Coordinates of C-alpha atoms in Angstrom, one line a residue:
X1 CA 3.9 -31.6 -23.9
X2 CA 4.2 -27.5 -23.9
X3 CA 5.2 -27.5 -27.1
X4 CA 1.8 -29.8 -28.5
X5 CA -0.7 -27.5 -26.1
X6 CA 0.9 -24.7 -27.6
X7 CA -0.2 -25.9 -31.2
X8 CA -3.2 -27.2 -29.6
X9 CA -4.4 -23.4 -28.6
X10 CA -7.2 -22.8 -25.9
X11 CA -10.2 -23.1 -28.8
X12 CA -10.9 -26.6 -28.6
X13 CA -11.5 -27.0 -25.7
X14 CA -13.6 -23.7 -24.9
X15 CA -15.9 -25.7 -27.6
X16 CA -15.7 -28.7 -25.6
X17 CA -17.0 -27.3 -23.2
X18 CA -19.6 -25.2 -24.8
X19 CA -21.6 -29.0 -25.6
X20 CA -22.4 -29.9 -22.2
X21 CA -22.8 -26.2 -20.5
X22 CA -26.3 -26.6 -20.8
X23 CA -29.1 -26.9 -18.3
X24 CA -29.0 -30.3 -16.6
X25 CA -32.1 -30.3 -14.2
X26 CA -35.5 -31.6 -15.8
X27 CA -38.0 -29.8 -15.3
X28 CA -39.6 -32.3 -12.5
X29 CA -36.6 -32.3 -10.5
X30 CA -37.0 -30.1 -6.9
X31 CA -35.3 -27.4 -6.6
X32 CA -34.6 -26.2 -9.9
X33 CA -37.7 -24.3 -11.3
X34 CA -39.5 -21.4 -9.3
X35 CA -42.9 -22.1 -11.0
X36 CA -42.4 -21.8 -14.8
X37 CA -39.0 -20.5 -14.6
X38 CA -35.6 -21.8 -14.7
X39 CA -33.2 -20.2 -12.0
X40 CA -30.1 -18.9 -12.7
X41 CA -27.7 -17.1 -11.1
X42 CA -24.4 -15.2 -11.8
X43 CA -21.1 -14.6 -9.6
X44 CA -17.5 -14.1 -9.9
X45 CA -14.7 -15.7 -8.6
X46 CA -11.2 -13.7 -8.0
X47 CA -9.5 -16.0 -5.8
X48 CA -7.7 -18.3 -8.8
X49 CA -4.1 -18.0 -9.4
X50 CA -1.8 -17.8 -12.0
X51 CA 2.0 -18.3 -11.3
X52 CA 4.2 -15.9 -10.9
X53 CA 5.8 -15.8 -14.1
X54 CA 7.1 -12.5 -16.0
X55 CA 4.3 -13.6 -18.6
X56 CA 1.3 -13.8 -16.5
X57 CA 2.1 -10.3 -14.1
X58 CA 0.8 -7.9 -16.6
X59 CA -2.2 -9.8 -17.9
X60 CA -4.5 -11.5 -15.0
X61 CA -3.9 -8.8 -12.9
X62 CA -1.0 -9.2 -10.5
X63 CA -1.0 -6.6 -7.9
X64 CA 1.5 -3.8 -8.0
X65 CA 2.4 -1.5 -4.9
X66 CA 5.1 1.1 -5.1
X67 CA 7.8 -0.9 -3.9
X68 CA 6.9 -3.3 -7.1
X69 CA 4.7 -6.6 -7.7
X70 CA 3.6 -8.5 -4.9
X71 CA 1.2 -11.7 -4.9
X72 CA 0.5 -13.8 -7.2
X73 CA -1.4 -12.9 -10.1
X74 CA -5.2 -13.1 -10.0
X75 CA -8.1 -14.4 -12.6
X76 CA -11.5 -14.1 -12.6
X77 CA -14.0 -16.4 -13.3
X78 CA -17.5 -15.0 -14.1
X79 CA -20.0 -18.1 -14.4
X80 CA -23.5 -18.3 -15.4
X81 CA -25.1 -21.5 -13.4
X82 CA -28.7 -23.3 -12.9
X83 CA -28.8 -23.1 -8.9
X84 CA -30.8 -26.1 -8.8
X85 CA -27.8 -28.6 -9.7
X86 CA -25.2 -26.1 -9.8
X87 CA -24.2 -26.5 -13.2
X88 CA -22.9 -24.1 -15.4
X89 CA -24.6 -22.9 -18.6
X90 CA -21.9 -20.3 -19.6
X91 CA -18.4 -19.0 -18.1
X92 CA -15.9 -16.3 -19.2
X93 CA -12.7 -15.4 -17.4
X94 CA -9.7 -12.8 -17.7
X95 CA -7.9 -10.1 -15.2
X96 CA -9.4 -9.6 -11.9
X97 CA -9.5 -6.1 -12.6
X98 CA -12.0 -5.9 -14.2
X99 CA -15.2 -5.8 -12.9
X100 CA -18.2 -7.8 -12.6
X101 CA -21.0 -6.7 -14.6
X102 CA -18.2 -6.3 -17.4
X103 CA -17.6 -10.5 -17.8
X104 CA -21.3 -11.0 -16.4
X105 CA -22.3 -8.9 -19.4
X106 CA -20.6 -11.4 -22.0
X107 CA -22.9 -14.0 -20.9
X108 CA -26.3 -12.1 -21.1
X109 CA -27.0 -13.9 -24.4
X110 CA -26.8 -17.3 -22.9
X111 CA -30.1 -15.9 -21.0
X112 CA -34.1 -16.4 -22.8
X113 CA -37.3 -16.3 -21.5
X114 CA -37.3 -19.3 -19.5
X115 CA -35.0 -18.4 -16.9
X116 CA -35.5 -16.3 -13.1
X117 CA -31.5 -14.4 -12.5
X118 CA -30.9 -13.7 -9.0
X119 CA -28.1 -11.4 -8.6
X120 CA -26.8 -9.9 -5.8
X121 CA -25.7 -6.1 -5.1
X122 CA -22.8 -6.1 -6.9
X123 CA -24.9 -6.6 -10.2
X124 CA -27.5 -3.6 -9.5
X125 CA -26.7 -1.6 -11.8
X126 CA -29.5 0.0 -14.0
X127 CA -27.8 -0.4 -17.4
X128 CA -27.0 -4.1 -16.6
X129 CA -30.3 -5.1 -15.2
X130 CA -31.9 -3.2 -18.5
X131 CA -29.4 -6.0 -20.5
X132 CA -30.7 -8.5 -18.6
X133 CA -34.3 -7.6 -19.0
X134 CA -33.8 -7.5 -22.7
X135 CA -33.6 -11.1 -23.1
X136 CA -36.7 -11.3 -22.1
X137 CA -35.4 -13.3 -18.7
X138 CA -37.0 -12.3 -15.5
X139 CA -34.9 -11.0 -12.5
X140 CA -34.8 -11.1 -8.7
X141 CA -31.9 -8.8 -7.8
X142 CA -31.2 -7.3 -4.0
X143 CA -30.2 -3.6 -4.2
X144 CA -27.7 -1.5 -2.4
X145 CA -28.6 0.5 0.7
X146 CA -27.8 3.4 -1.0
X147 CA -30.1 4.1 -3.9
X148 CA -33.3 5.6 -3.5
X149 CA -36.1 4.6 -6.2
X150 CA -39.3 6.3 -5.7
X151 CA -42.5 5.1 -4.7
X152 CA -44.9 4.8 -8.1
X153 CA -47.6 2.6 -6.5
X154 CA -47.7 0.6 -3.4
X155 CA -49.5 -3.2 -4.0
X156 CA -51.3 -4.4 -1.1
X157 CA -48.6 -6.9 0.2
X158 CA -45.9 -4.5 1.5
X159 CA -44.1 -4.1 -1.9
X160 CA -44.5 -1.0 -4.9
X161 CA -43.8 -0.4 -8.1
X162 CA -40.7 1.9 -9.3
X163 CA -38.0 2.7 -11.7
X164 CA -35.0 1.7 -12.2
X165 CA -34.1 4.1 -15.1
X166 CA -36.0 3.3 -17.6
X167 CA -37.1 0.0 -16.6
X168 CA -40.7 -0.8 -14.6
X169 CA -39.8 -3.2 -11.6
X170 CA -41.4 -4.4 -8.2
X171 CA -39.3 -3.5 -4.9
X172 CA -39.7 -5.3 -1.5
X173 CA -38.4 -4.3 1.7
X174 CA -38.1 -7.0 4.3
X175 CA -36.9 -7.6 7.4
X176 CA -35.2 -10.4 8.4
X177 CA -35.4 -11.8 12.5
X178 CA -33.0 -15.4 11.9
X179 CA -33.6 -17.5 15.5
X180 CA -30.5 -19.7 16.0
X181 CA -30.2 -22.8 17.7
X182 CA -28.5 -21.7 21.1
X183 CA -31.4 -19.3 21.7
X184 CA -30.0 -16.2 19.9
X185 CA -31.5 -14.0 17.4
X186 CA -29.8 -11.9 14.4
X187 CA -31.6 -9.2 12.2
X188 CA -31.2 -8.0 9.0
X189 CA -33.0 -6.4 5.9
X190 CA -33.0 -7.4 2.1
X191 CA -34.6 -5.1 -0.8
X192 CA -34.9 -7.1 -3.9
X193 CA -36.0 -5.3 -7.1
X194 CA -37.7 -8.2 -9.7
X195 CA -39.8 -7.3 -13.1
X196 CA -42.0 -9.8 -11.0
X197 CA -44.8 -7.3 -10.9
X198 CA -47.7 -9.3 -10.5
X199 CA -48.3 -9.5 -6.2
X200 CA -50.8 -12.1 -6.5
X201 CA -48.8 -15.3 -8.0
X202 CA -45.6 -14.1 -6.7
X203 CA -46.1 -12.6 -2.9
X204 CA -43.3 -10.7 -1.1
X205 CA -42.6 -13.5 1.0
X206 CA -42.3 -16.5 -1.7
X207 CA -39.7 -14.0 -3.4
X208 CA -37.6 -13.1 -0.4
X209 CA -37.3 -16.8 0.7
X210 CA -36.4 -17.7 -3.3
X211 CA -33.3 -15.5 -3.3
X212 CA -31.3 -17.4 -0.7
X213 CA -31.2 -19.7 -3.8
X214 CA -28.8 -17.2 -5.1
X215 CA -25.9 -19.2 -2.6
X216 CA -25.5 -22.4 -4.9
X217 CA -23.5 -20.6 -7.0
X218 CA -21.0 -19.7 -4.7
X219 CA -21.1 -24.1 -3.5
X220 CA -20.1 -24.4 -7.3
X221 CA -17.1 -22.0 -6.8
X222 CA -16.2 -24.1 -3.5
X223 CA -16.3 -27.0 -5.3
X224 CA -14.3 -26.0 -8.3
X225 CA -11.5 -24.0 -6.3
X226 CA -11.2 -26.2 -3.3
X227 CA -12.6 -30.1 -4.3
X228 CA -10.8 -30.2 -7.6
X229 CA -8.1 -27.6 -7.4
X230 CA -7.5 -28.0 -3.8
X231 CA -6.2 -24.5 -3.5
X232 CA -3.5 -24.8 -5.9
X233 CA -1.7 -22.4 -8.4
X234 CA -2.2 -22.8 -11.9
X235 CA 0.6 -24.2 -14.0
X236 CA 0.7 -22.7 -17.0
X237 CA 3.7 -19.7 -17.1
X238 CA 1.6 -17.9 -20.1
X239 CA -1.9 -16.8 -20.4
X240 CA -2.9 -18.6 -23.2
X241 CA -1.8 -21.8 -21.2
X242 CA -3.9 -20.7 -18.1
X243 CA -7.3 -20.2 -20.7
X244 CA -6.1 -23.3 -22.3
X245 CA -6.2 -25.0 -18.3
X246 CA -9.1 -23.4 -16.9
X247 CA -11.3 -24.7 -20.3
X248 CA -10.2 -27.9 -19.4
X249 CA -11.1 -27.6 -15.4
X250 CA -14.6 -26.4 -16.5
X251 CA -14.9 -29.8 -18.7
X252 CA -14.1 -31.8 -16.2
X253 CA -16.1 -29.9 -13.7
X254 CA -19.2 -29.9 -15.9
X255 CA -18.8 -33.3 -16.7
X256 CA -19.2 -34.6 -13.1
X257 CA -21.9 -32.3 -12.5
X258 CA -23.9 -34.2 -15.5
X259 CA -23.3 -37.8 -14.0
X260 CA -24.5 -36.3 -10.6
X261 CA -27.9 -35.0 -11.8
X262 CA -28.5 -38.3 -14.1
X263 CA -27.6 -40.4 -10.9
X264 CA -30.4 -38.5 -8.6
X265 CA -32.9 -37.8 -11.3
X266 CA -33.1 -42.0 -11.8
X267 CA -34.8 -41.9 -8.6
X268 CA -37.7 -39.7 -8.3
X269 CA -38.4 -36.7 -5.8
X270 CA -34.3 -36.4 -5.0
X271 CA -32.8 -33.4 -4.4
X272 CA -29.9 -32.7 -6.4
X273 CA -28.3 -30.8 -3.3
X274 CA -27.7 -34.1 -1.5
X275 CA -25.0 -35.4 -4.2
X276 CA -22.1 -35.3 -2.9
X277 CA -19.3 -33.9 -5.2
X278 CA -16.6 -35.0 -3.4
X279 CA -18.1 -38.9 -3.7
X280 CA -18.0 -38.2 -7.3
X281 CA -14.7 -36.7 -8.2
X282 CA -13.0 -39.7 -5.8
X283 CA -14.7 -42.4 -7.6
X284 CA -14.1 -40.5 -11.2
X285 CA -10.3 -40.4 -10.4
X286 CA -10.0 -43.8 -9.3
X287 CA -11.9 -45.1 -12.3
X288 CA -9.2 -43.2 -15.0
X289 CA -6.4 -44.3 -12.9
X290 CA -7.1 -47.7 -12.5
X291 CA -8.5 -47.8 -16.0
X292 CA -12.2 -50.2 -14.4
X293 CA -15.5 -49.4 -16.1
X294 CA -14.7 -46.7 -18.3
X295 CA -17.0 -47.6 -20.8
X296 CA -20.8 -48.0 -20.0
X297 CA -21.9 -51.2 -19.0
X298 CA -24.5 -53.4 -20.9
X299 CA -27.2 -55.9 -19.8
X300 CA -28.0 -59.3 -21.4
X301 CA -31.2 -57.2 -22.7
X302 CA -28.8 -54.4 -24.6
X303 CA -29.8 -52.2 -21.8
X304 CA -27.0 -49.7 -21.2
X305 CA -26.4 -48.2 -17.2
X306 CA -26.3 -44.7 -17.7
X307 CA -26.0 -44.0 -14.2
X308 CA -22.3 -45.9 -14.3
X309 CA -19.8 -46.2 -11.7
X310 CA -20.0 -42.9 -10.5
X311 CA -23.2 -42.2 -10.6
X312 CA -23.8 -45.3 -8.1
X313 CA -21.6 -44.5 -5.6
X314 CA -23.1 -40.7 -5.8
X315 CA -26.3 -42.4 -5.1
X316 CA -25.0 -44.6 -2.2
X317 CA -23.4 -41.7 -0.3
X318 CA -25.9 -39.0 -0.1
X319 CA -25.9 -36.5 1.7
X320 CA -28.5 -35.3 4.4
X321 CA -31.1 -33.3 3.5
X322 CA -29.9 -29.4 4.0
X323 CA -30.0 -27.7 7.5
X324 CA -30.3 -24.1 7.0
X325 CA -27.2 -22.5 8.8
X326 CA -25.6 -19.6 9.4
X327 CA -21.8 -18.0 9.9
X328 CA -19.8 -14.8 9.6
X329 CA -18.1 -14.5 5.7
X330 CA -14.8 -14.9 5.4
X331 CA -12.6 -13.5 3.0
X332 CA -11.6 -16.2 0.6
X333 CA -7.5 -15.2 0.4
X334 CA -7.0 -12.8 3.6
X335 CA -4.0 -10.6 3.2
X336 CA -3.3 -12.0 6.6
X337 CA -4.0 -15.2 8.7
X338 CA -5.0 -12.8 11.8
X339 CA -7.9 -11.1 10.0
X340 CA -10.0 -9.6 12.1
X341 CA -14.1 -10.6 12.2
X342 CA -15.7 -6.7 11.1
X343 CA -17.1 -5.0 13.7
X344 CA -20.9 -4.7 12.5
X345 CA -20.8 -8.7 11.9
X346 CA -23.2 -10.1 14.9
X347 CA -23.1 -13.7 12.8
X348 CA -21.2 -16.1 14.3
X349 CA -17.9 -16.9 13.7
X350 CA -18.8 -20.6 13.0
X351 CA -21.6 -22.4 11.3
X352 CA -24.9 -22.4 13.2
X353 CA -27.9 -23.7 13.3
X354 CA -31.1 -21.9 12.1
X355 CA -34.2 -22.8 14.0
X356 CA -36.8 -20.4 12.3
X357 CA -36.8 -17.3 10.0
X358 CA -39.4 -14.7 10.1
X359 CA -39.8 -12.5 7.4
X360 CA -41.9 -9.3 8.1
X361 CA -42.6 -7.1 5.0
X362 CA -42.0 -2.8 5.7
X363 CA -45.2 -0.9 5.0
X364 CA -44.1 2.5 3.6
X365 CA -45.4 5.3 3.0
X366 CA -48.4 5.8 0.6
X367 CA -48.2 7.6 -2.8
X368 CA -49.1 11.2 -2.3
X369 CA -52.6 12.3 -3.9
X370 CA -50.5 14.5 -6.0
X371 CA -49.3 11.5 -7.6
X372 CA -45.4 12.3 -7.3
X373 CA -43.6 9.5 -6.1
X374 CA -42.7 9.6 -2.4
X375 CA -39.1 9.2 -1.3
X376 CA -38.3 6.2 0.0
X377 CA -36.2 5.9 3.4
X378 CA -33.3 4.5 2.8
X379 CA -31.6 1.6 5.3
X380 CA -28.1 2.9 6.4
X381 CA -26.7 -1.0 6.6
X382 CA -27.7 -4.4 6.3
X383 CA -28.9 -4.5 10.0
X384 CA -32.8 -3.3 10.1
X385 CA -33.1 0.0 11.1
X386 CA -36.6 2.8 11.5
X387 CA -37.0 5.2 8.6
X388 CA -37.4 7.7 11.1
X389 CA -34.1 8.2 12.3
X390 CA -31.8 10.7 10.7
X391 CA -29.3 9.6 8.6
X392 CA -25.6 7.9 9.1
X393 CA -23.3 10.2 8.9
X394 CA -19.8 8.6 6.9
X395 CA -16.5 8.7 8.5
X396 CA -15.6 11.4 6.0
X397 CA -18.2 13.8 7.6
X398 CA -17.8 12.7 11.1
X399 CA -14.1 13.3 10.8
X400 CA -14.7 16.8 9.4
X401 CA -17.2 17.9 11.9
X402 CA -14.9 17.0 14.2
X403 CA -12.4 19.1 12.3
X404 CA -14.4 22.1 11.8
X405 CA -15.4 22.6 15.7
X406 CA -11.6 23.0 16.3
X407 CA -10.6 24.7 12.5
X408 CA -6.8 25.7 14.0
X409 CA -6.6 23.1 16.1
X410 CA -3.6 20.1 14.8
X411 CA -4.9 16.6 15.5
X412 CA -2.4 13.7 15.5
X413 CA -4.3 10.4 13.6
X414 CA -4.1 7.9 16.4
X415 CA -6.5 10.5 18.1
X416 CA -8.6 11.2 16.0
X417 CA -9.1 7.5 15.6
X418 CA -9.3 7.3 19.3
X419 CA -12.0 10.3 18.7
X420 CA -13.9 8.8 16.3
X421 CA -14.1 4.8 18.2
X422 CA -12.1 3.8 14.6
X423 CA -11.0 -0.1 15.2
X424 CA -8.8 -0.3 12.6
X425 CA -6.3 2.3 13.0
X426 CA -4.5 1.0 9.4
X427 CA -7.4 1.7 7.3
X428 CA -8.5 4.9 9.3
X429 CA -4.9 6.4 8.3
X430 CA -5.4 5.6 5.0
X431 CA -8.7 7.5 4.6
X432 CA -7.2 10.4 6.4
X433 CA -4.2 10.5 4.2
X434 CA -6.7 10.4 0.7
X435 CA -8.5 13.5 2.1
X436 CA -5.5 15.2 2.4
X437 CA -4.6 14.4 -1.1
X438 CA -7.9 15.6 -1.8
X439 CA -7.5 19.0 0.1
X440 CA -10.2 18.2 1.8
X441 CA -8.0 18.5 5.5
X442 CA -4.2 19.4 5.6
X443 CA -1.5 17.4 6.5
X444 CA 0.6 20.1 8.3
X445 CA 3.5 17.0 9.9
X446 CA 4.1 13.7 10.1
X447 CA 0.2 12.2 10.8
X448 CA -0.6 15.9 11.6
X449 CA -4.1 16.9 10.3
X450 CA -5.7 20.4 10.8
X451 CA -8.7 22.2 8.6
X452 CA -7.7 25.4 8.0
X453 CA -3.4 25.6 8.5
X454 CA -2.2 28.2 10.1
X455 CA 1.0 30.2 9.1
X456 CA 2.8 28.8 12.8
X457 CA 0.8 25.7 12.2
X458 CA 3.0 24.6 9.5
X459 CA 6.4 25.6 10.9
X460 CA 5.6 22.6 13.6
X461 CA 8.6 20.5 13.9
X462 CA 8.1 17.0 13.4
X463 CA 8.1 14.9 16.9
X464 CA 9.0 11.2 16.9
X465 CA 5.4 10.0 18.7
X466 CA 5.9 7.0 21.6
X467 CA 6.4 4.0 20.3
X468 CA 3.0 1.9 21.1
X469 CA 1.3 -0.3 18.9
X470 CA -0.9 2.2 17.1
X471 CA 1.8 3.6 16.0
X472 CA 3.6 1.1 14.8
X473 CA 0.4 0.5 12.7
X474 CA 0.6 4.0 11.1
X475 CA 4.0 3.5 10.3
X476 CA 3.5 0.1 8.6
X477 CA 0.1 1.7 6.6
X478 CA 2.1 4.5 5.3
X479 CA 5.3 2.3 4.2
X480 CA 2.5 0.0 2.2

């Protein structure tokens, strides 16, 4: 069997799969059109993997430390899907190190003027949006905190008109108060930029509630990485086996995807959300093995049943309509089983409830008379926060303020951690030891730091610190 999917190569079935990655919903069925578009939605997905053979290290991105390889080697999977059924209209995949918007880009021609892309921050860049825009597709995508576009125009609804390079869009800055069922409140703020320009058929609000659509694609990752591969590794020891078996995971994923929407579009004013794919891959399975109603089924009349076996038990095991809930994200393959929850995550660590949303829009501040564009206050974090207050100050500059009021003095890392309130002494040694790389700070001994080194300074001889645990977690970051 190696030897005939050898011959076989990975090109037929990337073409099978090209017939049905098409757009499934009809127009009349909820939840896939924002008025006369089509939404869309791109994402990756780096938590696949590829045996460990001496084939696949170099190519899908195995990681390498010092000390050699370690874990087992990693492909991503950029897809382009319709968030109203979740199906895929395009996917490209390779080594996970490369980024994002370079696979995302390889699917821009899939997009026309029919379709609404909502992207998140990772795809905010201006040269990729200008891509995007080129199609002639529209685009709803949230920012980082970071960037700063200027004020051109303020509309009357709370958003204004800027640049992002050379490309005219509509910002909105919202903030978000989510009330949750056991009485407690969280906040937080989005800033979508869209070529949506017109304020009047598309208000601040309608937009920022639209962009939580931008989550089905990451229900068609669960679904393709957890339902049908159940977490396992890929099989194939070479990579043109694993293209050869992801082409064929995407055919069988689309497929089930197209009996789902034909089962809950045959009866009018269902949501595709409540199809359970589960119900359908069980019942697909059992069909093949068992070799039952493969083939369609005709009536006396000649009327073939296009919904077919799967499609009815879809239809007799749907789900509940969707309660909006929350949780705190998790990281898909931790590097351990004890990670820790970040400390600026107020969500809760399990899924709750979501009794209201309100969504107040930010009034900024006016375009001068001069007509330049105003700066625009940046938020420091995803938490809402008053344009008024000074800025954040990064670790980087807090830890050489604190360096600087003390330039001879010779700080030991666990306190300056201790200093700075750092949780996570690991990653705080880390930083420290890149600046000193850098020559930003001096390493003048053994977790030693200092600003300006003195000559006696660097004659210190090295103590062997207590043993506690924060040391034993400097000593295991700087072995990594």
């Amino acid at each position: 069997m190696r030897d005939l999917r050898r011959r076989l190569t990975p090109a037929p079935l990337k073409a099978l799969f090209e017939v049905p990655a098409t757009p499934l919903g009809q127009p009349a069925t909820p939840g896939v059109r924002y008025r006369r578009w089509r939404t869309v939605a791109f994402d990756g997905c780096s938590s696949i993997k590829a045996p460990d053979s001496t084939r696949n290290r170099p190519s899908p991105g195995k990681i390498k430390y010092r000390l050699g390889w370690a874990g087992y080697p990693r492909v991503m999977l950029m897809a382009l899907a319709e968030t109203g059924t979740r199906g895929l209209l395009g996917a490209v995949f390779g080594p996970a190190t490369d980024g994002e918007t370079v696979y995302a880009a390889r699917l821009t021609h899939l997009l026309d003027r029919s379709m609404l892309v909502l992207l998140d921050r990772g795809f905010d860049g201006n040269d990729f949006l200008v891509a995007v825009a080129g199609t002639g597709a529209a685009f709803l995508a949230r920012l980082t905190s970071t960037r700063r576009p200027p004020i051109m125009a303020k509309l009357p609804d709370g958003s204004y008109l800027s640049r992002l390079g050379s490309l005219k869009v509509r910002i909105i800055e919202a903030d978000l108060t989510i009330h949750l069922g056991d009485g407690s409140t969280l906040s937080g703020r989005y800033r979508p930029a869209t070529t949506l320009t017109d304020h009047r058929r598309d208000p601040a609000a309608a937009l920022i509630r639209l962009y939580h659509e931008r989550w089905e694609i990451e229900s068609a990752f669960y679904a393709l990485r957890h339902t049908v591969m159940r977490g396992r590794v890929l099989r194939s020891a070479d990579p043109a086996g694993i293209e050869q078996e992801l082409w064929a995971l995407l055919v069988l994923y689309q497929a089930l995807r197209m009996a789902m929407v034909c089962a809950v579009e045959s009866v009018p004013g269902t949501d595709p959300d409540r199809a359970g794919f589960t119900t359908a891959l069980e019942t697909a399975r059992d069909t093949v093995t068992a070799a039952h109603a493969i083939l369609p089924a005709t009536s006396d009349d000649g009327t073939i049943d296009l919904i077919g076996r799967t499609g009815r038990a879809v239809l007799a095991d749907l789900l509940p309509p969707r309660r909006p809930r929350i949780c705190a994200r998790k990281v898909t393959c931790p590097i351990s089983r004890y990670h820790a929850k970040p400390a600026d995550d107020d969500r809760p660590l399990t899924a709750t409830t979501i009794s209201a949303i309100d969504i107040t829009i930010r009034d900024l501040q006016p375009v001068p008379e001069s007509g330049r564009p105003a700066p625009t206050p940046p938020p420091t974090s995803s938490a809402a926060a008053d344009p008024h207050d000074p800025p954040r100050l990064t670790r980087k500059q807090r830890i050489l303020d604190l360096l600087a009021a003390g330039p001879t003095r010779a700080w030991h890392a666990r306190d300056l951690a201790r200093e700075l309130g750092a949780a996570d002494v690991n990653s705080f040694a880390t930083q420290l030891s890149a600046m000193a790389r850098k020559g930003q700070i001096h390493k003048i001994a053994k977790a030693m730091y200092m600003l300006q080194p003195t000559p006696a300074a660097l004659h210190i001889p090295r103590q062997r610190p207590p043993h506690n645990v924060e040391t034993i977690d400097l000593t295991l970051a700087r072995m990594i």
